[in-house]
């Protein structure tokens, strides 16, 4: 795997000329993570406005707050920063992110001292950040003190501000535990140092725990662990089990080698291969095999959106399956299954419907009351995007195919799919033309610009068809003996797409209204849903035509400005349509439209406005970096250009451009249990296929 991953390494050998052009580097364990600044620490925005791209604060899956409207969000937990202010620009500088080892090394040299800081997470010990600090000081120099700073003043959910407290327990000289409480978050932060040269000592201060260093030479491993307060003893035990810094660093690297698995692709365009490797790392840094609410759309980088969105997860999930990370994919369905009863009650209360309408901003913990009418109800209409339910069903169904475990399919995947089908079956109604329509209050479509409570949102019709059809397929496979007659009746009659398709343009409107009202004004290409998000078999003529006119559908797309996951959707649609030229065209637009940064380091949540590079202040306050949602779509697009079975039949190289003369892939999985490897040399494929 090393040869496939190392092209994504990031090497910087000069100090940023303009700090606002510097994108902080993201590391994570799958449960915890942070972005790191040019110093290798987390000082961006500490005590002064942010100067570089990307929040820099540790986040952890168990550090979350239940706020207004019953909506739950992850919080920033802590930073490691210089205690007495940042040093000036160094005389010599190097920063290297090794993706294969999951390790960030930052070296700075000044006239009085130099230091190297190597940081890593371990995907098997997901609660701990290790930071190896080595320094050499001249007689007049000294290693600056560091500060572990608990975040106690934070934005909450939808406008509220949280003010918290922390208390320090333990022998503070070389180890301590912080009890951090912010809003409803109640967490432990453990801090420990292992010294092999020089001395280091901790002391408490008003802002947190200060680490001071002495001696002209030092070598120390700083360990920072985070967990929910109820797991503090487990966290401390794991921290104390680490006794040798060199051994732990080697174990963490080896854990990353194991986590990557054995599935990969290789394409002959350096920036595309680099982004593939980075996308895989960011995905694995953000998501681990925990039966817990997965990370927000930007992972643990700390950037925009701190809520959990099932839709976004479903854009990443197929890439995990294709690349063999089935343990992570399965854990998401295990998590959603654990919420069936609560979401049934939520669906009945909000929609007066049966089954499960899987919530848009999904709960992190059990026992809350989402969109509580006694707590201001809703913050916006986006909460009612009813198409969202189908993505949870797809994740459950496709995991069952890759996992091929009959017991798990019946006990876990089937109840999720069945409950989703029950929701859609309870909200459709036969229309005057004999087709089934959806006219539900409250409701919202996939395109936020379309407004609320419209009849026959196109995305909702796709979702209903997929969910009910999939439930029938699963019911037959597991020999379900319950009543499926209503489902069969709905599928036989069909959903009411006829009410949406413009006969002149042969394109469906995004709800039941004239196409002209929304065409060219959409934020997202909803019409492409069956090509990328919900496989519905052979594309209809109006879906295929929407693909051909995809840059006409969305506002500003012709000018190469793309909102949210729009351009990434175009990439994946091209792969599934077997359109190699379309894929190349879409990838070329990524840089033109500032959808990726100049070095293809990461994908933005939305095309970054050109003017924001010269006046970056507002952008730096609310950065869009590391949109893992679109990184998942990119992984899918690149993988599926070479191997996919999206429409049922496995196809090889359908969207692999002819100009890519030397291409290879290894151990890509398909739904029928196959593992496929292949190599293209001078446009001739050699394929090897085996079974799981």
PDB file of N, CA and C in Angstrom, residues 243-276:
ATOM      1  N   UNK A 243       4.705   3.400  27.867  1.00  0.00           N
ATOM      2  CA  UNK A 243       5.913   3.640  28.659  1.00  0.00           C
ATOM      3  C   UNK A 243       7.129   3.980  27.817  1.00  0.00           C
ATOM      4  N   UNK A 244       7.072   3.677  26.523  1.00  0.00           N
ATOM      5  CA  UNK A 244       8.232   3.892  25.664  1.00  0.00           C
ATOM      6  C   UNK A 244       7.800   4.696  24.443  1.00  0.00           C
ATOM      7  N   UNK A 245       8.326   5.901  24.324  1.00  0.00           N
ATOM      8  CA  UNK A 245       7.888   6.797  23.260  1.00  0.00           C
ATOM      9  C   UNK A 245       8.205   6.228  21.881  1.00  0.00           C
ATOM     10  N   UNK A 246       9.397   5.724  21.692  1.00  0.00           N
ATOM     11  CA  UNK A 246       9.800   5.201  20.386  1.00  0.00           C
ATOM     12  C   UNK A 246       8.940   4.008  19.995  1.00  0.00           C
ATOM     13  N   UNK A 247       8.669   3.134  20.958  1.00  0.00           N
ATOM     14  CA  UNK A 247       7.844   1.963  20.679  1.00  0.00           C
ATOM     15  C   UNK A 247       6.418   2.372  20.324  1.00  0.00           C
ATOM     16  N   UNK A 248       5.880   3.347  21.057  1.00  0.00           N
ATOM     17  CA  UNK A 248       4.510   3.763  20.782  1.00  0.00           C
ATOM     18  C   UNK A 248       4.388   4.375  19.394  1.00  0.00           C
ATOM     19  N   UNK A 249       5.366   5.199  19.002  1.00  0.00           N
ATOM     20  CA  UNK A 249       5.334   5.810  17.674  1.00  0.00           C
ATOM     21  C   UNK A 249       5.379   4.736  16.590  1.00  0.00           C
ATOM     22  N   UNK A 250       6.199   3.700  16.795  1.00  0.00           N
ATOM     23  CA  UNK A 250       6.283   2.616  15.818  1.00  0.00           C
ATOM     24  C   UNK A 250       4.971   1.846  15.757  1.00  0.00           C
ATOM     25  N   UNK A 251       4.351   1.619  16.903  1.00  0.00           N
ATOM     26  CA  UNK A 251       3.070   0.907  16.938  1.00  0.00           C
ATOM     27  C   UNK A 251       1.980   1.708  16.230  1.00  0.00           C
ATOM     28  N   UNK A 252       1.993   3.026  16.405  1.00  0.00           N
ATOM     29  CA  UNK A 252       0.991   3.864  15.754  1.00  0.00           C
ATOM     30  C   UNK A 252       1.149   3.804  14.238  1.00  0.00           C
ATOM     31  N   UNK A 253       2.390   3.854  13.757  1.00  0.00           N
ATOM     32  CA  UNK A 253       2.619   3.751  12.312  1.00  0.00           C
ATOM     33  C   UNK A 253       2.142   2.410  11.777  1.00  0.00           C
ATOM     34  N   UNK A 254       2.455   1.353  12.485  1.00  0.00           N
ATOM     35  CA  UNK A 254       2.042   0.025  12.040  1.00  0.00           C
ATOM     36  C   UNK A 254       0.522  -0.109  12.056  1.00  0.00           C
ATOM     37  N   UNK A 255      -0.120   0.528  13.019  1.00  0.00           N
ATOM     38  CA  UNK A 255      -1.586   0.499  13.069  1.00  0.00           C
ATOM     39  C   UNK A 255      -2.186   1.166  11.839  1.00  0.00           C
ATOM     40  N   UNK A 256      -1.545   2.246  11.366  1.00  0.00           N
ATOM     41  CA  UNK A 256      -2.021   2.891  10.136  1.00  0.00           C
ATOM     42  C   UNK A 256      -1.816   1.988   8.926  1.00  0.00           C
ATOM     43  N   UNK A 257      -0.691   1.287   8.877  1.00  0.00           N
ATOM     44  CA  UNK A 257      -0.454   0.374   7.762  1.00  0.00           C
ATOM     45  C   UNK A 257      -1.549  -0.688   7.710  1.00  0.00           C
ATOM     46  N   UNK A 258      -1.943  -1.191   8.883  1.00  0.00           N
ATOM     47  CA  UNK A 258      -3.010  -2.185   8.949  1.00  0.00           C
ATOM     48  C   UNK A 258      -4.353  -1.576   8.570  1.00  0.00           C
ATOM     49  N   UNK A 259      -4.621  -0.378   9.050  1.00  0.00           N
ATOM     50  CA  UNK A 259      -5.915   0.278   8.813  1.00  0.00           C
ATOM     51  C   UNK A 259      -6.131   0.534   7.324  1.00  0.00           C
ATOM     52  N   UNK A 260      -5.100   0.868   6.596  1.00  0.00           N
ATOM     53  CA  UNK A 260      -5.267   1.137   5.166  1.00  0.00           C
ATOM     54  C   UNK A 260      -5.750  -0.095   4.402  1.00  0.00           C
ATOM     55  N   UNK A 261      -5.459  -1.278   4.909  1.00  0.00           N
ATOM     56  CA  UNK A 261      -5.895  -2.487   4.232  1.00  0.00           C
ATOM     57  C   UNK A 261      -5.072  -2.766   2.994  1.00  0.00           C
ATOM     58  N   UNK A 262      -5.711  -3.343   1.962  1.00  0.00           N
ATOM     59  CA  UNK A 262      -4.962  -3.739   0.765  1.00  0.00           C
ATOM     60  C   UNK A 262      -5.622  -3.315  -0.538  1.00  0.00           C
ATOM     61  N   UNK A 263      -6.625  -2.457  -0.468  1.00  0.00           N
ATOM     62  CA  UNK A 263      -7.337  -2.017  -1.673  1.00  0.00           C
ATOM     63  C   UNK A 263      -6.889  -0.613  -2.057  1.00  0.00           C
ATOM     64  N   UNK A 264      -6.577  -0.433  -3.340  1.00  0.00           N
ATOM     65  CA  UNK A 264      -6.065   0.868  -3.771  1.00  0.00           C
ATOM     66  C   UNK A 264      -6.168   0.984  -5.279  1.00  0.00           C
ATOM     67  N   UNK A 265      -5.961   2.216  -5.759  1.00  0.00           N
ATOM     68  CA  UNK A 265      -5.877   2.465  -7.200  1.00  0.00           C
ATOM     69  C   UNK A 265      -4.630   3.294  -7.477  1.00  0.00           C
ATOM     70  N   UNK A 266      -4.198   3.278  -8.723  1.00  0.00           N
ATOM     71  CA  UNK A 266      -3.076   4.118  -9.152  1.00  0.00           C
ATOM     72  C   UNK A 266      -3.413   4.708 -10.512  1.00  0.00           C
ATOM     73  N   UNK A 267      -3.387   6.039 -10.588  1.00  0.00           N
ATOM     74  CA  UNK A 267      -3.640   6.730 -11.856  1.00  0.00           C
ATOM     75  C   UNK A 267      -2.432   7.598 -12.182  1.00  0.00           C
ATOM     76  N   UNK A 268      -2.206   7.893 -13.460  1.00  0.00           N
ATOM     77  CA  UNK A 268      -0.951   8.539 -13.864  1.00  0.00           C
ATOM     78  C   UNK A 268      -0.939  10.060 -13.782  1.00  0.00           C
ATOM     79  N   UNK A 269      -1.907  10.658 -13.102  1.00  0.00           N
ATOM     80  CA  UNK A 269      -1.933  12.113 -12.934  1.00  0.00           C
ATOM     81  C   UNK A 269      -1.571  12.410 -11.480  1.00  0.00           C
ATOM     82  N   UNK A 270      -0.403  13.001 -11.214  1.00  0.00           N
ATOM     83  CA  UNK A 270       0.085  13.128  -9.834  1.00  0.00           C
ATOM     84  C   UNK A 270      -0.892  13.782  -8.869  1.00  0.00           C
ATOM     85  N   UNK A 271      -1.535  14.890  -9.292  1.00  0.00           N
ATOM     86  CA  UNK A 271      -2.433  15.561  -8.349  1.00  0.00           C
ATOM     87  C   UNK A 271      -3.680  14.733  -8.059  1.00  0.00           C
ATOM     88  N   UNK A 272      -4.132  13.928  -9.036  1.00  0.00           N
ATOM     89  CA  UNK A 272      -5.310  13.096  -8.800  1.00  0.00           C
ATOM     90  C   UNK A 272      -4.963  11.926  -7.875  1.00  0.00           C
ATOM     91  N   UNK A 273      -3.787  11.342  -8.067  1.00  0.00           N
ATOM     92  CA  UNK A 273      -3.377  10.255  -7.178  1.00  0.00           C
ATOM     93  C   UNK A 273      -3.136  10.781  -5.766  1.00  0.00           C
ATOM     94  N   UNK A 274      -2.515  11.959  -5.671  1.00  0.00           N
ATOM     95  CA  UNK A 274      -2.275  12.547  -4.358  1.00  0.00           C
ATOM     96  C   UNK A 274      -3.589  12.805  -3.631  1.00  0.00           C
ATOM     97  N   UNK A 275      -4.584  13.355  -4.351  1.00  0.00           N
ATOM     98  CA  UNK A 275      -5.865  13.641  -3.709  1.00  0.00           C
ATOM     99  C   UNK A 275      -6.590  12.350  -3.342  1.00  0.00           C
ATOM    100  N   UNK A 276      -6.423  11.290  -4.136  1.00  0.00           N
ATOM    101  CA  UNK A 276      -7.021  10.007  -3.759  1.00  0.00           C
ATOM    102  C   UNK A 276      -6.443   9.523  -2.431  1.00  0.00           C
TER     103      UNK A 276
END
